[in-house]
Short mmCIF file of C-alpha atoms in Angstrom, two decimals:
data_model
loop_
_atom_site.label_atom_id
_atom_site.label_comp_id
_atom_site.label_asym_id
_atom_site.label_seq_id
_atom_site.Cartn_x
_atom_site.Cartn_y
_atom_site.Cartn_z
CA MET A 1 -22.41 -4.32 -23.92
CA HIS A 2 -24.35 -1.16 -23.04
CA LEU A 3 -27.89 -1.13 -24.35
CA SER A 4 -29.02 1.72 -26.55
CA ILE A 5 -30.82 4.44 -24.63
CA LYS A 6 -31.74 6.58 -27.63
CA ARG A 7 -31.54 6.58 -31.42
CA VAL A 8 -30.67 9.83 -33.20
CA TRP A 9 -30.96 10.40 -36.95
CA PHE A 10 -29.00 12.74 -39.20
CA GLN A 11 -30.18 12.68 -42.81
CA ASN A 12 -30.12 8.96 -43.72
CA LEU A 13 -27.70 7.97 -40.95
CA LYS A 14 -28.71 6.52 -37.60
CA PHE A 15 -26.82 6.66 -34.31
CA ASP A 16 -27.53 4.66 -31.18
CA ILE A 17 -26.50 6.61 -28.09
CA THR A 18 -25.44 4.36 -25.23
CA LYS A 19 -24.92 4.99 -21.54
CA ASP A 20 -22.14 7.41 -20.61
CA VAL A 21 -21.92 8.80 -24.17
CA PHE A 22 -22.82 12.41 -24.94
CA GLU A 23 -25.88 12.80 -27.16
CA PRO A 24 -25.45 14.93 -30.32
CA SER A 25 -27.11 18.35 -30.01
CA GLU A 26 -27.13 21.73 -31.76
CA ASP A 27 -23.35 21.99 -31.96
CA SER A 28 -22.98 18.50 -33.45
CA PHE A 29 -25.60 19.22 -36.09
CA LEU A 30 -24.11 22.62 -37.02
CA PHE A 31 -20.77 20.87 -37.45
CA ALA A 32 -22.30 18.03 -39.49
CA GLU A 33 -24.24 20.36 -41.78
CA ASN A 34 -21.09 22.31 -42.66
CA LEU A 35 -18.61 19.45 -42.84
CA ASP A 36 -16.44 19.74 -45.95
CA VAL A 37 -14.65 16.47 -46.77
CA HIS A 38 -12.64 15.66 -49.88
CA LYS A 39 -12.51 12.27 -51.56
CA CYS A 40 -8.86 11.49 -50.71
CA ASP A 41 -8.83 12.99 -47.21
CA GLU A 42 -7.28 11.11 -44.32
CA VAL A 43 -9.40 12.32 -41.43
CA LEU A 44 -8.99 12.49 -37.67
CA ASP A 45 -12.25 12.70 -35.73
CA LEU A 46 -11.20 13.77 -32.25
CA GLY A 47 -13.59 13.35 -29.34
CA THR A 48 -15.74 11.15 -31.55
CA GLY A 49 -18.52 10.54 -29.03
CA CYS A 50 -21.16 8.43 -30.75
CA GLY A 51 -19.18 8.73 -33.99
CA ILE A 52 -21.47 11.11 -35.83
CA LEU A 53 -18.82 13.33 -37.46
CA GLY A 54 -16.43 10.50 -38.27
CA ILE A 55 -19.16 8.44 -39.89
CA ILE A 56 -20.38 11.37 -41.97
CA ALA A 57 -16.79 12.07 -43.03
CA ALA A 58 -16.23 8.42 -43.92
CA GLN A 59 -18.89 8.63 -46.61
CA LYS A 60 -16.41 10.66 -48.71
CA ALA A 61 -12.99 10.36 -47.09
CA LYS A 62 -10.25 7.86 -47.84
CA ASN A 63 -10.23 6.79 -44.19
CA VAL A 64 -11.12 8.07 -40.72
CA LEU A 65 -9.41 7.59 -37.36
CA SER A 66 -11.74 8.26 -34.43
CA ILE A 67 -10.27 9.02 -31.00
CA ASP A 68 -11.95 9.52 -27.64
CA ILE A 69 -10.79 9.36 -24.04
CA ASN A 70 -14.13 7.78 -23.09
CA PRO A 71 -14.08 3.97 -23.53
CA TYR A 72 -17.87 3.88 -23.77
CA ALA A 73 -17.74 6.41 -26.61
CA ILE A 74 -15.25 4.27 -28.53
CA ASN A 75 -17.51 1.22 -28.22
CA CYS A 76 -20.56 3.27 -29.18
CA ALA A 77 -18.85 4.78 -32.24
CA LYS A 78 -17.71 1.33 -33.39
CA GLN A 79 -21.27 0.04 -33.15
CA ASN A 80 -22.60 3.03 -35.09
CA ALA A 81 -19.94 2.63 -37.80
CA THR A 82 -21.18 -0.93 -38.33
CA LEU A 83 -24.80 0.21 -38.14
CA ASN A 84 -24.14 2.63 -41.03
CA ASN A 85 -21.83 0.30 -43.03
CA MET A 86 -18.79 2.54 -42.58
CA GLN A 87 -16.67 0.18 -40.47
CA LYS A 88 -14.28 -0.74 -43.31
CA LYS A 89 -13.15 2.89 -43.70
CA MET A 90 -12.82 3.62 -39.98
CA SER A 91 -10.49 2.77 -37.12
CA PHE A 92 -10.79 3.62 -33.44
CA LEU A 93 -8.35 4.54 -30.70
CA ARG A 94 -8.80 5.46 -27.08
CA GLY A 95 -6.59 8.39 -26.12
CA ASP A 96 -6.30 11.82 -24.53
CA LEU A 97 -6.47 14.30 -27.40
CA LEU A 98 -3.64 13.43 -29.87
CA THR A 99 -1.11 12.15 -27.34
CA ALA A 100 -1.53 8.49 -28.41
CA LEU A 101 -0.34 9.22 -31.97
CA ASN A 102 3.20 8.80 -33.27
CA ASN A 103 4.85 12.06 -34.31
CA ASP A 104 4.87 11.11 -38.00
CA VAL A 105 1.10 10.58 -38.26
CA LEU A 106 -0.40 13.40 -40.35
CA PHE A 107 -3.94 14.18 -41.50
CA ASP A 108 -5.62 16.13 -44.27
CA LEU A 109 -8.54 17.00 -42.02
CA ILE A 110 -8.86 17.18 -38.22
CA LEU A 111 -12.32 17.50 -36.68
CA PHE A 112 -12.95 18.47 -33.07
CA ASN A 113 -16.18 19.41 -31.35
CA ALA A 114 -14.31 20.50 -28.25
CA PRO A 115 -15.44 20.52 -24.61
CA TYR A 116 -15.86 24.27 -24.53
CA LEU A 117 -18.18 25.31 -21.72
CA PRO A 118 -16.83 26.99 -18.56
CA SER A 119 -17.09 24.47 -15.74
CA GLU A 120 -16.14 23.52 -12.22
CA ILE A 121 -13.54 20.81 -11.55
CA HIS A 122 -16.12 18.31 -10.31
CA GLU A 123 -17.97 18.50 -13.64
CA ILE A 124 -15.17 16.66 -15.47
CA GLU A 125 -15.38 13.70 -13.10
CA THR A 126 -17.98 11.90 -15.24
CA TRP A 127 -17.64 10.71 -18.83
CA ILE A 128 -20.54 12.92 -19.89
CA GLY A 129 -18.98 15.90 -18.12
CA ARG A 130 -15.69 15.40 -19.96
CA ALA A 131 -17.58 15.81 -23.25
CA TRP A 132 -18.58 19.42 -22.55
CA ALA A 133 -16.65 20.78 -19.56
CA GLY A 134 -13.73 23.02 -20.54
CA GLY A 135 -12.46 24.21 -17.17
CA PRO A 136 -12.93 27.58 -15.45
CA ASP A 137 -12.82 29.65 -18.65
CA GLY A 138 -13.81 26.86 -21.04
CA ARG A 139 -10.39 26.85 -22.69
CA ASP A 140 -8.49 24.04 -20.95
CA VAL A 141 -8.99 21.49 -23.72
CA ILE A 142 -8.94 23.93 -26.66
CA ASP A 143 -5.59 25.40 -25.58
CA CYS A 144 -4.08 21.91 -25.37
CA PHE A 145 -5.61 20.85 -28.68
CA ILE A 146 -4.30 23.61 -30.95
CA PRO A 147 -0.53 22.97 -30.62
CA GLN A 148 -1.07 19.20 -30.74
CA ALA A 149 -3.25 19.41 -33.85
CA THR A 150 -0.83 21.60 -35.78
CA ARG A 151 1.90 18.97 -35.30
CA HIS A 152 -0.32 16.34 -36.97
CA LEU A 153 -1.65 18.44 -39.85
CA LYS A 154 -0.35 18.12 -43.40
CA GLN A 155 0.80 21.39 -44.98
CA SER A 156 -2.28 21.33 -47.21
CA GLY A 157 -4.55 20.17 -44.40
CA ARG A 158 -7.41 21.78 -42.53
CA ILE A 159 -8.71 21.84 -38.96
CA PHE A 160 -12.37 22.24 -38.08
CA LEU A 161 -12.98 23.23 -34.45
CA LEU A 162 -16.31 24.02 -32.81
CA GLN A 163 -16.54 26.27 -29.77
CA SER A 164 -18.81 28.74 -27.98
CA SER A 165 -18.84 32.51 -27.64
CA LEU A 166 -18.45 31.82 -23.90
CA THR A 167 -14.92 30.59 -24.62
CA ASN A 168 -13.28 33.65 -26.22
CA LEU A 169 -13.43 33.21 -29.99
CA LYS A 170 -10.81 35.92 -30.62
CA LEU A 171 -8.28 34.11 -28.45
CA THR A 172 -8.77 30.88 -30.41
CA LEU A 173 -8.15 32.68 -33.71
CA GLN A 174 -5.06 34.26 -32.16
CA LYS A 175 -3.77 30.87 -30.93
CA PHE A 176 -4.09 29.40 -34.42
CA HIS A 177 -2.23 32.43 -35.82
CA GLU A 178 0.59 31.92 -33.30
CA HIS A 179 1.04 28.39 -34.68
CA GLY A 180 1.24 29.55 -38.30
CA LEU A 181 -2.38 28.97 -39.31
CA SER A 182 -5.07 31.25 -40.68
CA ALA A 183 -8.45 30.72 -39.04
CA VAL A 184 -11.93 31.94 -39.97
CA VAL A 185 -15.49 31.29 -38.82
CA ARG A 186 -17.23 29.10 -41.40
CA ALA A 187 -20.61 28.79 -39.67
CA GLU A 188 -22.35 29.99 -36.53
CA SER A 189 -25.63 29.56 -34.72
CA ASN A 190 -27.26 31.59 -31.97
CA LEU A 191 -28.45 29.60 -28.96
CA PRO A 192 -30.71 30.66 -26.08
CA PHE A 193 -29.27 32.69 -23.19
CA PHE A 194 -26.95 34.86 -25.27
CA GLU A 195 -24.63 32.10 -26.49
CA THR A 196 -23.37 31.59 -30.05
CA ILE A 197 -21.55 28.53 -31.30
CA TYR A 198 -18.91 28.85 -34.01
CA LEU A 199 -17.39 26.40 -36.46
CA ILE A 200 -13.82 27.54 -37.13
CA GLU A 201 -11.71 26.40 -40.07
CA ALA A 202 -7.94 26.73 -39.83
CA CYS A 203 -5.18 25.97 -42.34
CA TYR A 204 -1.52 26.81 -42.78
CA ARG A 205 -0.86 30.26 -44.20
CA GLN A 206 0.43 30.10 -47.75
#
């Protein structure tokens, strides 16, 4: 077991961040503050990290499946689910994006705080690097995620995706449109050094 290296609080919830797990920061908190979950939602929390979004969602949702490629993140999220008494509504799966899911698995709500920063190849060689590094233009993971997510979204479902202004917001909105979804910015926050982070909500066009 990896010992806790830091405890982070969000409202009345507590999260122990263990070795090789990305610590929640401004983007996580913007996402958490604007998370809209319905009582009967079946939720997918992709790239769960320490479990912060999945655990917040589990307070209202019917159930939450948390996925991460990082084995240390899965263990950390499990521990935090127990720490916050949400373990009965949550399940955990190690996988690369949504590739571990059967084709017939559908969700009401898909959450993804994507690795969105432009990066060099060597920066994805660590578990922490995989949490934020998005390839040369920051879009490697986002462009894989969108078509996968649309295949696992109920017709009445919603996707929440967080990304940076460094990663071409207009192209993300266009990609959602190409897959039959309408997408809008639900929240944004300006960061130092001329960067803005955006929380995008997408749903099938009616």
